[in-house]
Tab-separated table of C-alpha atoms in Angstrom:
chain	number	residue	atom	x	y	z
A	14	UNK	CA	190.307	125.754	-25.439
A	15	UNK	CA	191.448	122.094	-23.984
A	16	UNK	CA	188.907	119.330	-23.184
A	17	UNK	CA	186.113	120.422	-21.139
A	18	UNK	CA	183.883	118.161	-19.264
A	19	UNK	CA	180.120	118.700	-19.210
A	20	UNK	CA	177.451	117.345	-17.317
A	21	UNK	CA	174.412	116.419	-19.471
A	22	UNK	CA	170.974	115.438	-18.616
A	23	UNK	CA	168.335	113.951	-20.803
A	24	UNK	CA	164.756	113.692	-19.302
A	25	UNK	CA	161.344	112.627	-20.331
A	26	UNK	CA	160.326	115.793	-22.067
A	27	UNK	CA	159.546	115.547	-25.642
A	28	UNK	CA	162.805	115.995	-28.182
A	29	UNK	CA	165.266	113.642	-27.198
A	30	UNK	CA	167.083	114.053	-30.457
A	31	UNK	CA	168.037	117.513	-28.961
A	32	UNK	CA	170.061	115.739	-26.266
A	33	UNK	CA	171.183	113.139	-28.449
A	34	UNK	CA	172.841	115.447	-31.025
A	35	UNK	CA	174.275	117.841	-28.369
A	36	UNK	CA	176.106	114.838	-26.852
A	37	UNK	CA	177.099	113.834	-30.413
A	38	UNK	CA	178.659	117.057	-31.023
A	39	UNK	CA	180.408	117.657	-28.132
A	40	UNK	CA	182.055	114.100	-28.441
A	41	UNK	CA	183.028	114.793	-31.875
A	42	UNK	CA	184.755	117.767	-30.629
A	43	UNK	CA	186.738	115.663	-28.083
A	44	UNK	CA	185.236	116.433	-24.914
A	45	UNK	CA	184.092	114.254	-22.075
A	46	UNK	CA	180.423	114.016	-21.468
A	47	UNK	CA	178.872	112.848	-17.943
A	48	UNK	CA	175.661	111.681	-19.206
A	49	UNK	CA	172.375	111.305	-16.849
A	50	UNK	CA	169.154	109.821	-18.403
A	51	UNK	CA	165.852	109.688	-16.136
A	52	UNK	CA	163.437	106.823	-16.834
A	53	UNK	CA	161.198	108.869	-18.571
A	54	UNK	CA	164.278	109.853	-20.923
A	55	UNK	CA	164.444	106.101	-21.735
A	56	UNK	CA	160.794	105.811	-22.540
A	57	UNK	CA	161.182	108.868	-24.688
A	58	UNK	CA	164.166	107.276	-26.354
A	59	UNK	CA	162.112	104.238	-27.318
A	60	UNK	CA	158.941	106.252	-28.401
A	61	UNK	CA	160.720	108.742	-30.576
A	62	UNK	CA	164.028	107.312	-31.579
A	63	UNK	CA	163.202	103.721	-31.601
A	64	UNK	CA	165.778	102.802	-29.137
A	65	UNK	CA	164.839	100.089	-27.148
A	66	UNK	CA	167.389	97.394	-25.655
A	67	UNK	CA	168.296	95.525	-22.542
A	68	UNK	CA	172.102	96.791	-21.934
A	69	UNK	CA	171.634	100.665	-22.097
A	70	UNK	CA	175.437	101.394	-21.456
A	71	UNK	CA	175.945	99.083	-24.907
A	72	UNK	CA	173.215	100.980	-26.535
A	73	UNK	CA	174.639	104.250	-25.714
A	74	UNK	CA	178.231	103.399	-26.852
A	75	UNK	CA	176.667	102.099	-30.166
A	76	UNK	CA	174.487	105.334	-30.868
A	77	UNK	CA	176.523	107.981	-29.171
A	78	UNK	CA	180.295	107.000	-28.725
A	79	UNK	CA	181.170	105.281	-31.688
A	80	UNK	CA	183.608	107.258	-34.521
A	81	UNK	CA	183.774	109.914	-32.073
A	82	UNK	CA	186.727	110.823	-29.981
A	83	UNK	CA	185.381	112.236	-26.789
A	84	UNK	CA	184.807	110.245	-23.811
A	85	UNK	CA	181.462	109.082	-22.686
A	86	UNK	CA	180.720	108.439	-19.036
A	87	UNK	CA	177.167	107.213	-18.340
A	88	UNK	CA	175.620	107.390	-14.824
A	89	UNK	CA	172.638	106.288	-13.262
A	90	UNK	CA	170.091	108.313	-11.476
A	91	UNK	CA	171.142	106.833	-8.192
A	92	UNK	CA	174.738	106.779	-8.553
A	93	UNK	CA	175.872	109.536	-6.367
A	94	UNK	CA	179.618	108.347	-6.381
A	95	UNK	CA	179.603	110.121	-9.933
A	96	UNK	CA	182.098	113.057	-10.134
A	97	UNK	CA	178.916	115.318	-10.903
A	98	UNK	CA	177.789	114.956	-7.611
A	99	UNK	CA	180.434	116.972	-5.970
A	100	UNK	CA	181.674	120.254	-6.325
A	101	UNK	CA	185.416	119.425	-6.150
A	102	UNK	CA	185.097	117.625	-9.392
A	103	UNK	CA	186.140	119.907	-12.358
A	104	UNK	CA	182.791	119.767	-14.390
A	105	UNK	CA	183.185	122.933	-16.776
A	106	UNK	CA	179.160	123.116	-16.952
A	107	UNK	CA	175.768	121.285	-17.176
A	108	UNK	CA	172.542	121.106	-19.756
A	109	UNK	CA	169.476	119.455	-19.385
A	110	UNK	CA	168.328	118.993	-22.793
A	111	UNK	CA	165.503	118.569	-23.183
A	112	UNK	CA	164.407	119.472	-19.327
A	113	UNK	CA	160.954	118.215	-18.282
A	114	UNK	CA	158.710	120.756	-15.970
A	115	UNK	CA	159.010	118.018	-13.468
A	116	UNK	CA	162.976	118.122	-13.452
A	117	UNK	CA	163.278	121.674	-13.713
A	118	UNK	CA	160.873	121.939	-10.693
A	119	UNK	CA	163.140	119.689	-8.785
A	120	UNK	CA	166.139	121.929	-9.423
A	121	UNK	CA	164.307	125.125	-8.465
A	122	UNK	CA	163.499	123.668	-5.057
A	123	UNK	CA	166.951	122.288	-4.464
A	124	UNK	CA	165.483	118.935	-3.967
A	125	UNK	CA	168.256	116.705	-5.132
A	126	UNK	CA	166.268	113.834	-5.453
A	127	UNK	CA	168.386	112.092	-7.690
A	128	UNK	CA	171.938	112.344	-9.121
A	129	UNK	CA	170.620	114.699	-12.493
A	130	UNK	CA	169.131	117.397	-9.722
A	131	UNK	CA	171.998	116.870	-7.593
A	132	UNK	CA	174.049	117.574	-10.357
A	133	UNK	CA	172.305	120.930	-11.319
A	134	UNK	CA	172.395	121.897	-7.379
A	135	UNK	CA	176.128	121.426	-7.525
A	136	UNK	CA	176.664	123.657	-10.841
A	137	UNK	CA	174.433	126.361	-8.912
A	138	UNK	CA	176.072	126.550	-5.793
A	139	UNK	CA	179.661	126.402	-7.627
A	140	UNK	CA	178.575	129.242	-9.945
A	141	UNK	CA	179.196	127.133	-12.840
A	142	UNK	CA	177.209	127.332	-16.384
A	143	UNK	CA	173.808	125.548	-16.108
A	144	UNK	CA	171.633	125.387	-19.000
A	145	UNK	CA	168.167	124.257	-19.141
A	146	UNK	CA	166.424	123.396	-22.482
A	147	UNK	CA	162.689	123.064	-21.607
A	148	UNK	CA	160.365	121.718	-24.359
A	149	UNK	CA	156.949	122.319	-23.123
A	150	UNK	CA	154.103	124.419	-24.275
A	151	UNK	CA	151.681	126.153	-22.943
A	152	UNK	CA	153.464	127.149	-19.967
A	153	UNK	CA	151.525	127.744	-16.706
A	154	UNK	CA	152.594	129.977	-13.984
A	155	UNK	CA	154.316	127.362	-12.051
A	156	UNK	CA	156.603	126.680	-14.884
A	157	UNK	CA	157.079	130.318	-15.386
A	158	UNK	CA	157.908	130.864	-11.811
A	159	UNK	CA	160.213	128.402	-11.453
A	160	UNK	CA	162.173	129.295	-14.942
A	161	UNK	CA	162.428	133.191	-13.231
A	162	UNK	CA	163.847	131.798	-9.884
A	163	UNK	CA	166.170	129.480	-11.797
A	164	UNK	CA	167.255	132.725	-13.871
A	165	UNK	CA	167.944	134.623	-10.621
A	166	UNK	CA	170.069	131.979	-9.162
A	167	UNK	CA	172.372	132.039	-12.395
A	168	UNK	CA	170.867	129.360	-14.890
A	169	UNK	CA	170.453	129.987	-18.329
A	170	UNK	CA	166.861	129.116	-19.728
A	171	UNK	CA	166.772	128.128	-23.354
A	172	UNK	CA	163.772	126.769	-24.540
A	173	UNK	CA	163.786	124.531	-27.522
A	174	UNK	CA	162.515	127.239	-30.153
A	175	UNK	CA	164.374	126.974	-33.716
A	176	UNK	CA	164.872	130.072	-35.803
A	177	UNK	CA	163.778	130.339	-39.286
A	178	UNK	CA	166.091	133.337	-40.509
A	179	UNK	CA	168.587	130.532	-41.710
A	180	UNK	CA	165.931	129.228	-44.213
A	181	UNK	CA	165.682	125.532	-42.636
A	182	UNK	CA	164.729	123.244	-45.199
A	183	UNK	CA	164.732	119.831	-42.988
A	184	UNK	CA	163.634	118.783	-39.616
A	185	UNK	CA	167.313	118.238	-39.034
A	186	UNK	CA	168.207	121.821	-39.745
A	187	UNK	CA	165.763	122.908	-36.896
A	188	UNK	CA	167.334	120.688	-34.626
A	189	UNK	CA	170.514	121.901	-35.382
A	190	UNK	CA	169.661	125.384	-34.867
A	191	UNK	CA	168.839	124.533	-30.947
A	192	UNK	CA	171.588	122.330	-30.389
A	193	UNK	CA	173.748	124.937	-32.055
A	194	UNK	CA	172.593	127.520	-29.645
A	195	UNK	CA	173.093	125.001	-27.047
A	196	UNK	CA	176.783	124.604	-28.014
A	197	UNK	CA	177.281	128.361	-27.983
A	198	UNK	CA	176.031	128.499	-24.319
A	199	UNK	CA	179.480	126.676	-23.523
A	200	UNK	CA	181.453	128.411	-26.305
A	201	UNK	CA	182.086	125.274	-28.544
A	202	UNK	CA	182.663	125.957	-31.885
A	203	UNK	CA	180.197	124.545	-34.588
A	204	UNK	CA	178.856	124.738	-37.915
A	205	UNK	CA	175.259	123.662	-37.464
A	206	UNK	CA	173.484	126.808	-38.783
A	207	UNK	CA	174.335	129.696	-40.414
A	208	UNK	CA	174.531	132.680	-38.163
A	209	UNK	CA	172.467	136.115	-38.672
A	210	UNK	CA	174.635	137.927	-41.223
A	211	UNK	CA	177.207	135.252	-42.080
A	212	UNK	CA	177.492	135.256	-46.079
A	213	UNK	CA	175.807	138.486	-46.785
């Protein structure tokens, strides 16, 4: 399979743990992650995960990089020198997990207002896999129309909807189901949940 390079965006939608676990699993498998986190995403890290520190890169190294063989590269929202900002870079795909409705709207309109939106625009124009994991309910017509528009452009809309047929026993089991489905979208092997029909 070889080493993959994935662009990963984490926004201010609730469910920061999904993005964290996805990055950890990709790094665990030895791949490279180009990570982008919006300011609202950092606020959710603090509110949901208790991550609060002055040196963001050091915090990410401690929480995500340690003990994993993959390579983590962190890019700020204004750093357009990042490889993910250009179609000439060999990026294998991109995921925004979780994806806020504001970010989804920015991607749908091609705004490229920050590095994350630009990276998603690049993924679409280069016909690379783009997966968006919204965590919002209920959805209004604007949300649904933007999702339909992006689906028609080739993006994969993968709402954070855990399954229950694998008989989850903990909150972590539910998180692993969503993260496992996201890994499946990039053909990355994992054993985070029991698949339908396995073991029968």
